[in-house]
Amino acid sequence: MALRLAADFDLRKDVLPGLRAAAGARGGGAGILENNYESLRVLNVERNGNIIYTYKDDKGNVFFGLFDCHTRQNEHLYTFEKDLQVVSCSVNRERTLLAASLVQSTKEGRRNELQPGSKCLTLLVEIHPVNNVKVLKAVDSYIWVQFLHPHVESNPLPENHLLLISEEKYIEQFHIQVIQEDGNGVVIKNSGHLPRERVAEDFVWAQWDTSEQRLYYVELKKSRSILKCIQFYADENFNLMFEAPLDIALSDSGFNLVNFGCTDLQDQEKFSEHPTLCVFTNHTGSLCVCYSPKLDSWEQITYSVFYFHKGHSKTFTAALGSADSRVTKGITFLNLDYFVAVYLPGHFFHLLNIQHPDLVCHSLFLTGNNEVVDMLPHGPLQSLSGSLILDWCSGRLYRADLNRSYLLEFLWDARLDWEKMAVLHCVLSCRQDTRFLEAKIIQWISENISACHSFDLIQEFIIASSYWSIYPETGNMDKLLPYSSVLTWNTEIPGITLVTEEIALPLMRVHSFKGYWEKLHSNLEYVKYSEPHSHYSNSVVRRQWHSLISEEKTGKRRSMAYVRNILDNAIKVISKLEARHLEPRLTPLFQEEDNHQRLLVGLMVSELKDHLLRHLRGVEKKRIEQMVLDYISKQLDLICQILEASWRKHNLHPWIFHFNRRASAAEFAVFHIMTRILEATHSLFLPLPPGFHTLHTVLGVRCLPLHNLLHYIDNGVLLLTETAVTRLMKDLDNTEKSEKLKFSIIVRLPPLIGQKICRLWDHPMSSNIISRNHVKRLLQDYKKQL
């Protein structure tokens, strides 16, 4: 299964045994619950993770309990000694006040026990100790309640704040001051008059974000849906943060609440008959609105995701198969941090990449052909912050994350390029035990090196893995560093079509931002004013590096201070790389200076640092320098890992550095991998570990016939380093075959290296070359004197 669900809470296991034990201790036996087993259900999950539940005894009395997620203990909160049906319940942070909304039980012949003319009674109860009960509302419309849980240090709070959400489409906030009496007892101050205010009205949909204490709601203005968000703070203040138009169809007669608890009032069997709407955010400043209209066809289903932090929406249409495969459950959206999952039981599972939604190949779409489409419970699911999923029917709270084992297995079985791309990025986003994941991916790449036609596996792995290695450092990296080697994707995904549209950005209603809002504002500003090429590329490094190499060939060089600074950058990167790898290396790398590669590494450090300093103005210079060193050393480390894995797989040894042996099949395989690494890094102009070209050339000489070898050299695939050619001259004898090889190599060397190498070869041919070069210089000097 693509998702792994770990149960954080199970109503039947964590609550029921304790209730039975308590009932037995009171002498009532277990029967107090046996006849009302189905009455035990979850009502709410508060911000601190505590879970409120309710159940009835044999007399119909309503009990409220709380499961503390930290101590794993249950606590009895309050009992209503009447047979009532609970609509909603919430407890304040200190567990001194309980708010509950109840309605008349629907048993035949039962008279109204609430208040004459009222259908729903909303109560505020002092429960520490159990004391007064205050009626907040007695109305014919249903009411939902929710205490605010501010994140503050002071304990206890002198004032509590309670939201009341009415079926008549308004939301009020009550301000409740409390005082301590008789030691730790808490009572409501001035309970006869509780200040209150209207927060919102005339809305058709609302969602509560318990973790961030935000209220989202939709108003209809001239038949146009407007999404609004209110942020609540530790004091009684709250702000309207933004307004955003939504191109969705909501009915003025409809009314829907999300994350305000669960009641039996909702007909859970008719979810597919109503539109689904929810808002998801994460710590990077993303803002996604997920919407699925009322199902009007058994052949296909449509859902949209508004990526406000990216400035566009995507509307997907997924085929449902044959007409007999009826949809009995509604579509479910789940917030999984960097991903949003769209789930239709028995039909499909779509894992959407919300940080990089532009290309469809970066999201994973699984259809009914995969067993994964039945991996989640089929009942109504509530998506909570922190990748938590609450199954109302079973009373289980799950913590969901991507199943690395399944994804790695799926990677091996994937046949289509888009599947490989999507799964590769899903796996790399799992940041636990990255060394293990990278080793598994490298093993897969080694076995499937030529299996992809739409993209280069090694390129994608290096770019994506190095991106994820520093992405958590700052949320802006998705705008500044490349996420993928693929810039466009035109191949269709079987079973799904999509339409991308630009959308109006949210209108921010405040001018000072902190935390999440600062990041969202930054994302929106980037969409408005983004530079066309803000992602880093090595194009400038390419020009500077070629310029330095040309200067070296002509004997000219920039100031020694400039070159020394570049080489010092390279030393820092290589030191960082060596610190990552404490075990002795199998591959004979880092055994020479390789100034050309060190210049490339140093130039990349300099250019990338300047790029990040230009865009990350609020980040310290030292931190940026560290990120740059981490990023570039990571890229080199990934190349080293690929080589090490190949070396280990084929059981090669360091003596490979000699030319006087015939190549084995294993050496051919390693040479092929190194050539593919060279191809992958060449187009992106990525640096290679010092010594790579020498090792590659040595293997090339051993593996290739002379005419192929010279073809590789002439086309720049093999670079003749001074170390490799020196070793060749010393290792090979002066047989006719060796002489032909040596001469073919010498005539292709740059003049400066060629002069050094000729002096190492004690042969008439090299003496002839030295003599000719000497005469040539004499003639050049003579012409200068004329």
Short mmCIF file of N, CA, C and O in Angstrom, two decimals, residues 559-650:
data_model
loop_
_atom_site.label_atom_id
_atom_site.label_comp_id
_atom_site.label_asym_id
_atom_site.label_seq_id
_atom_site.Cartn_x
_atom_site.Cartn_y
_atom_site.Cartn_z
N SER A 559 43.98 36.87 -11.48
CA SER A 559 44.77 37.07 -10.26
C SER A 559 44.81 35.79 -9.44
O SER A 559 43.83 35.03 -9.38
N MET A 560 45.94 35.55 -8.83
CA MET A 560 46.11 34.34 -8.01
C MET A 560 45.10 34.31 -6.86
O MET A 560 44.66 33.25 -6.45
N ALA A 561 44.74 35.49 -6.33
CA ALA A 561 43.78 35.55 -5.22
C ALA A 561 42.43 34.99 -5.65
O ALA A 561 41.77 34.26 -4.90
N TYR A 562 42.01 35.32 -6.89
CA TYR A 562 40.72 34.85 -7.40
C TYR A 562 40.73 33.33 -7.53
O TYR A 562 39.82 32.64 -7.06
N VAL A 563 41.79 32.80 -8.14
CA VAL A 563 41.88 31.35 -8.35
C VAL A 563 41.99 30.63 -7.00
O VAL A 563 41.38 29.58 -6.79
N ARG A 564 42.77 31.21 -6.08
CA ARG A 564 42.92 30.59 -4.77
C ARG A 564 41.58 30.52 -4.02
O ARG A 564 41.27 29.53 -3.37
N ASN A 565 40.79 31.57 -4.16
CA ASN A 565 39.48 31.59 -3.51
C ASN A 565 38.57 30.50 -4.09
O ASN A 565 37.85 29.80 -3.34
N ILE A 566 38.62 30.33 -5.42
CA ILE A 566 37.82 29.29 -6.06
C ILE A 566 38.25 27.91 -5.57
O ILE A 566 37.42 27.05 -5.24
N LEU A 567 39.55 27.68 -5.52
CA LEU A 567 40.06 26.37 -5.09
C LEU A 567 39.79 26.13 -3.60
O LEU A 567 39.56 24.99 -3.19
N ASP A 568 39.79 27.20 -2.80
CA ASP A 568 39.44 27.06 -1.38
C ASP A 568 37.99 26.61 -1.21
O ASP A 568 37.67 25.81 -0.32
N ASN A 569 37.11 27.13 -2.07
CA ASN A 569 35.71 26.68 -2.05
C ASN A 569 35.62 25.18 -2.30
O ASN A 569 34.86 24.46 -1.64
N ALA A 570 36.42 24.73 -3.28
CA ALA A 570 36.42 23.30 -3.61
C ALA A 570 36.93 22.46 -2.43
O ALA A 570 36.39 21.37 -2.16
N ILE A 571 37.93 22.96 -1.75
CA ILE A 571 38.47 22.22 -0.59
C ILE A 571 37.40 22.05 0.48
O ILE A 571 37.28 20.98 1.09
N LYS A 572 36.60 23.09 0.71
CA LYS A 572 35.53 23.01 1.70
C LYS A 572 34.50 21.95 1.32
O LYS A 572 34.02 21.18 2.16
N VAL A 573 34.15 21.92 0.03
CA VAL A 573 33.16 20.94 -0.44
C VAL A 573 33.69 19.53 -0.27
O VAL A 573 33.00 18.63 0.23
N ILE A 574 34.95 19.31 -0.68
CA ILE A 574 35.53 17.97 -0.62
C ILE A 574 35.71 17.54 0.83
O ILE A 574 35.50 16.36 1.18
N SER A 575 36.05 18.48 1.71
CA SER A 575 36.13 18.14 3.14
C SER A 575 34.77 17.73 3.67
O SER A 575 34.65 16.78 4.47
N LYS A 576 33.73 18.45 3.24
CA LYS A 576 32.36 18.10 3.64
C LYS A 576 32.00 16.72 3.12
O LYS A 576 31.37 15.91 3.83
N LEU A 577 32.40 16.45 1.88
CA LEU A 577 32.11 15.16 1.28
C LEU A 577 32.82 14.03 2.01
O LEU A 577 32.23 12.97 2.27
N GLU A 578 34.07 14.24 2.37
CA GLU A 578 34.82 13.20 3.10
C GLU A 578 34.22 12.96 4.47
O GLU A 578 34.25 11.84 4.98
N ALA A 579 33.66 14.02 5.08
CA ALA A 579 33.04 13.86 6.40
C ALA A 579 31.78 13.01 6.32
O ALA A 579 31.39 12.35 7.29
N ARG A 580 31.11 13.00 5.15
CA ARG A 580 29.92 12.18 4.97
C ARG A 580 30.27 10.70 4.91
O ARG A 580 29.47 9.84 5.22
N HIS A 581 31.48 10.41 4.43
CA HIS A 581 31.87 9.02 4.14
C HIS A 581 33.07 8.66 4.99
O HIS A 581 34.21 8.94 4.64
N LEU A 582 32.82 8.03 6.15
CA LEU A 582 33.89 7.72 7.09
C LEU A 582 34.59 6.40 6.76
O LEU A 582 35.75 6.21 7.11
N GLU A 583 33.88 5.50 6.07
CA GLU A 583 34.49 4.22 5.73
C GLU A 583 35.44 4.37 4.54
O GLU A 583 35.26 5.27 3.71
N PRO A 584 36.46 3.51 4.43
CA PRO A 584 37.38 3.57 3.29
C PRO A 584 36.62 3.34 1.98
O PRO A 584 35.72 2.50 1.91
N ARG A 585 36.97 4.08 0.95
CA ARG A 585 36.30 3.97 -0.33
C ARG A 585 36.86 2.79 -1.12
O ARG A 585 38.06 2.52 -1.09
N LEU A 586 35.99 2.14 -1.86
CA LEU A 586 36.42 1.09 -2.76
C LEU A 586 36.95 1.67 -4.07
O LEU A 586 37.90 1.16 -4.64
N THR A 587 36.31 2.73 -4.51
CA THR A 587 36.72 3.32 -5.79
C THR A 587 37.95 4.18 -5.60
O THR A 587 38.04 4.96 -4.64
N PRO A 588 38.90 4.11 -6.52
CA PRO A 588 40.14 4.91 -6.40
C PRO A 588 39.92 6.35 -6.87
O PRO A 588 40.49 6.78 -7.88
N LEU A 589 39.11 7.09 -6.13
CA LEU A 589 38.88 8.51 -6.42
C LEU A 589 39.63 9.35 -5.40
O LEU A 589 40.16 8.85 -4.41
N PHE A 590 39.64 10.66 -5.62
CA PHE A 590 40.27 11.62 -4.71
C PHE A 590 41.75 11.31 -4.49
O PHE A 590 42.30 11.61 -3.44
N GLN A 591 42.39 10.72 -5.48
CA GLN A 591 43.81 10.40 -5.34
C GLN A 591 44.70 11.33 -6.16
O GLN A 591 45.88 11.10 -6.33
N GLU A 592 44.10 12.41 -6.67
CA GLU A 592 44.86 13.39 -7.43
C GLU A 592 44.20 14.75 -7.25
O GLU A 592 43.06 14.85 -6.79
N GLU A 593 44.90 15.79 -7.62
CA GLU A 593 44.38 17.15 -7.46
C GLU A 593 43.20 17.40 -8.39
O GLU A 593 42.18 17.91 -8.00
N ASP A 594 43.36 17.06 -9.68
CA ASP A 594 42.31 17.26 -10.69
C ASP A 594 41.80 18.70 -10.63
O ASP A 594 40.63 18.97 -10.31
N ASN A 595 42.70 19.64 -10.94
CA ASN A 595 42.38 21.06 -10.81
C ASN A 595 41.18 21.50 -11.63
O ASN A 595 40.45 22.41 -11.24
N HIS A 596 40.95 20.87 -12.77
CA HIS A 596 39.81 21.27 -13.60
C HIS A 596 38.49 21.03 -12.87
O HIS A 596 37.60 21.89 -12.87
N GLN A 597 38.35 19.85 -12.25
CA GLN A 597 37.13 19.57 -11.51
C GLN A 597 37.04 20.42 -10.24
O GLN A 597 35.96 20.84 -9.85
N ARG A 598 38.17 20.67 -9.62
CA ARG A 598 38.15 21.52 -8.42
C ARG A 598 37.74 22.95 -8.78
O ARG A 598 37.02 23.61 -8.03
N LEU A 599 38.20 23.43 -9.94
CA LEU A 599 37.76 24.76 -10.39
C LEU A 599 36.25 24.78 -10.62
O LEU A 599 35.57 25.75 -10.26
N LEU A 600 35.73 23.71 -11.22
CA LEU A 600 34.29 23.64 -11.48
C LEU A 600 33.51 23.62 -10.17
O LEU A 600 32.50 24.33 -10.01
N VAL A 601 33.95 22.82 -9.20
CA VAL A 601 33.29 22.77 -7.89
C VAL A 601 33.33 24.14 -7.23
O VAL A 601 32.32 24.64 -6.72
N GLY A 602 34.50 24.77 -7.22
CA GLY A 602 34.66 26.07 -6.58
C GLY A 602 33.81 27.15 -7.23
O GLY A 602 33.22 27.99 -6.55
N LEU A 603 33.75 27.15 -8.57
CA LEU A 603 32.92 28.13 -9.28
C LEU A 603 31.44 27.93 -8.96
O LEU A 603 30.70 28.90 -8.81
N MET A 604 31.03 26.68 -8.86
CA MET A 604 29.62 26.40 -8.54
C MET A 604 29.28 26.89 -7.14
O MET A 604 28.19 27.44 -6.92
N VAL A 605 30.19 26.71 -6.20
CA VAL A 605 29.97 27.23 -4.85
C VAL A 605 29.78 28.75 -4.89
O VAL A 605 28.84 29.30 -4.30
N SER A 606 30.66 29.41 -5.59
CA SER A 606 30.61 30.88 -5.66
C SER A 606 29.32 31.36 -6.31
O SER A 606 28.65 32.27 -5.80
N GLU A 607 28.94 30.75 -7.43
CA GLU A 607 27.77 31.20 -8.18
C GLU A 607 26.47 30.88 -7.43
O GLU A 607 25.56 31.71 -7.35
N LEU A 608 26.39 29.67 -6.86
CA LEU A 608 25.17 29.30 -6.14
C LEU A 608 25.00 30.15 -4.88
O LEU A 608 23.89 30.53 -4.52
N LYS A 609 26.10 30.46 -4.22
CA LYS A 609 26.03 31.31 -3.03
C LYS A 609 25.50 32.70 -3.40
O LYS A 609 24.63 33.24 -2.72
N ASP A 610 26.01 33.26 -4.50
CA ASP A 610 25.52 34.57 -4.94
C ASP A 610 24.04 34.50 -5.29
O ASP A 610 23.27 35.43 -4.99
N HIS A 611 23.62 33.41 -5.92
CA HIS A 611 22.22 33.24 -6.32
C HIS A 611 21.31 33.22 -5.10
O HIS A 611 20.27 33.91 -5.07
N LEU A 612 21.67 32.46 -4.08
CA LEU A 612 20.84 32.37 -2.88
C LEU A 612 20.86 33.66 -2.08
O LEU A 612 19.84 34.05 -1.49
N LEU A 613 22.01 34.33 -2.03
CA LEU A 613 22.09 35.60 -1.30
C LEU A 613 21.18 36.65 -1.93
O LEU A 613 20.62 37.50 -1.23
N ARG A 614 21.02 36.59 -3.25
CA ARG A 614 20.16 37.56 -3.93
C ARG A 614 18.69 37.35 -3.57
O ARG A 614 17.93 38.31 -3.51
N HIS A 615 18.30 36.10 -3.34
CA HIS A 615 16.88 35.79 -3.16
C HIS A 615 16.48 35.51 -1.71
O HIS A 615 15.31 35.67 -1.36
N LEU A 616 17.41 35.06 -0.88
CA LEU A 616 17.10 34.75 0.52
C LEU A 616 17.62 35.86 1.41
O LEU A 616 18.58 35.69 2.17
N ARG A 617 16.97 37.00 1.32
CA ARG A 617 17.50 38.17 2.03
C ARG A 617 17.37 38.07 3.54
O ARG A 617 18.10 38.70 4.27
N GLY A 618 16.43 37.27 4.02
CA GLY A 618 16.26 37.18 5.46
C GLY A 618 17.08 36.08 6.12
O GLY A 618 16.99 35.88 7.32
N VAL A 619 17.92 35.40 5.33
CA VAL A 619 18.69 34.27 5.87
C VAL A 619 20.14 34.70 6.05
O VAL A 619 20.71 35.40 5.21
N GLU A 620 20.73 34.27 7.16
CA GLU A 620 22.12 34.65 7.45
C GLU A 620 23.07 34.12 6.39
O GLU A 620 22.88 33.04 5.83
N LYS A 621 24.14 34.90 6.15
CA LYS A 621 25.12 34.54 5.13
C LYS A 621 25.80 33.21 5.46
O LYS A 621 26.00 32.36 4.58
N LYS A 622 26.11 33.01 6.74
CA LYS A 622 26.79 31.76 7.12
C LYS A 622 25.89 30.55 6.87
O LYS A 622 26.36 29.49 6.44
N ARG A 623 24.61 30.72 7.12
CA ARG A 623 23.68 29.61 6.90
C ARG A 623 23.57 29.30 5.41
O ARG A 623 23.52 28.13 5.01
N ILE A 624 23.55 30.33 4.58
CA ILE A 624 23.50 30.13 3.13
C ILE A 624 24.75 29.42 2.65
O ILE A 624 24.70 28.48 1.84
N GLU A 625 25.91 29.85 3.16
CA GLU A 625 27.17 29.20 2.78
C GLU A 625 27.15 27.72 3.14
O GLU A 625 27.61 26.87 2.37
N GLN A 626 26.59 27.41 4.31
CA GLN A 626 26.51 26.02 4.73
C GLN A 626 25.58 25.21 3.83
O GLN A 626 25.87 24.06 3.47
N MET A 627 24.45 25.82 3.45
CA MET A 627 23.52 25.14 2.56
C MET A 627 24.15 24.86 1.21
O MET A 627 23.95 23.78 0.62
N VAL A 628 24.94 25.81 0.71
CA VAL A 628 25.60 25.63 -0.58
C VAL A 628 26.59 24.48 -0.51
O VAL A 628 26.63 23.62 -1.40
N LEU A 629 27.40 24.45 0.55
CA LEU A 629 28.36 23.35 0.71
C LEU A 629 27.65 22.01 0.83
O LEU A 629 28.09 21.00 0.24
N ASP A 630 26.54 21.98 1.57
CA ASP A 630 25.77 20.74 1.72
C ASP A 630 25.22 20.29 0.37
O ASP A 630 25.26 19.10 0.05
N TYR A 631 24.70 21.23 -0.39
CA TYR A 631 24.05 20.91 -1.66
C TYR A 631 25.04 20.34 -2.67
O TYR A 631 24.80 19.29 -3.28
N ILE A 632 26.18 21.00 -2.83
CA ILE A 632 27.14 20.56 -3.85
C ILE A 632 27.86 19.29 -3.40
O ILE A 632 28.09 18.38 -4.20
N SER A 633 28.18 19.20 -2.12
CA SER A 633 28.81 17.97 -1.63
C SER A 633 27.85 16.80 -1.74
O SER A 633 28.27 15.66 -1.97
N LYS A 634 26.55 17.06 -1.61
CA LYS A 634 25.55 16.01 -1.76
C LYS A 634 25.56 15.47 -3.19
O LYS A 634 25.48 14.26 -3.42
N GLN A 635 25.63 16.38 -4.17
CA GLN A 635 25.66 15.93 -5.56
C GLN A 635 26.88 15.06 -5.84
O GLN A 635 26.77 14.00 -6.48
N LEU A 636 28.03 15.48 -5.34
CA LEU A 636 29.23 14.65 -5.52
C LEU A 636 29.11 13.32 -4.79
O LEU A 636 29.54 12.28 -5.29
N ASP A 637 28.51 13.38 -3.60
CA ASP A 637 28.35 12.17 -2.82
C ASP A 637 27.45 11.15 -3.53
O ASP A 637 27.71 9.94 -3.49
N LEU A 638 26.40 11.63 -4.18
CA LEU A 638 25.51 10.72 -4.90
C LEU A 638 26.24 10.02 -6.04
O LEU A 638 26.04 8.82 -6.28
N ILE A 639 27.09 10.77 -6.75
CA ILE A 639 27.88 10.15 -7.82
C ILE A 639 28.82 9.10 -7.23
O ILE A 639 28.96 8.00 -7.78
N CYS A 640 29.45 9.44 -6.12
CA CYS A 640 30.34 8.48 -5.45
C CYS A 640 29.57 7.24 -5.01
O CYS A 640 30.07 6.11 -5.13
N GLN A 641 28.35 7.43 -4.50
CA GLN A 641 27.55 6.29 -4.08
C GLN A 641 27.23 5.36 -5.25
O GLN A 641 27.26 4.13 -5.11
N ILE A 642 26.90 5.95 -6.41
CA ILE A 642 26.60 5.13 -7.59
C ILE A 642 27.83 4.32 -7.97
O ILE A 642 27.74 3.11 -8.26
N LEU A 643 29.00 4.97 -7.96
CA LEU A 643 30.24 4.27 -8.30
C LEU A 643 30.58 3.20 -7.28
O LEU A 643 30.97 2.08 -7.64
N GLU A 644 30.42 3.54 -6.00
CA GLU A 644 30.72 2.56 -4.96
C GLU A 644 29.82 1.33 -5.08
O GLU A 644 30.27 0.19 -4.93
N ALA A 645 28.53 1.57 -5.35
CA ALA A 645 27.59 0.45 -5.48
C ALA A 645 27.97 -0.42 -6.67
O ALA A 645 27.92 -1.66 -6.58
N SER A 646 28.35 0.21 -7.77
CA SER A 646 28.74 -0.55 -8.96
C SER A 646 30.03 -1.32 -8.71
O SER A 646 30.18 -2.48 -9.10
N TRP A 647 30.97 -0.68 -8.04
CA TRP A 647 32.25 -1.32 -7.71
C TRP A 647 32.04 -2.54 -6.82
O TRP A 647 32.63 -3.59 -7.03
N ARG A 648 31.16 -2.35 -5.82
CA ARG A 648 30.89 -3.44 -4.87
C ARG A 648 30.15 -4.58 -5.56
O ARG A 648 30.44 -5.76 -5.33
N LYS A 649 29.18 -4.22 -6.40
CA LYS A 649 28.40 -5.25 -7.09
C LYS A 649 29.28 -6.15 -7.96
O LYS A 649 29.08 -7.37 -8.01
N HIS A 650 30.26 -5.52 -8.63
CA HIS A 650 31.10 -6.28 -9.56
C HIS A 650 32.42 -6.73 -8.93
O HIS A 650 33.28 -7.26 -9.63
#
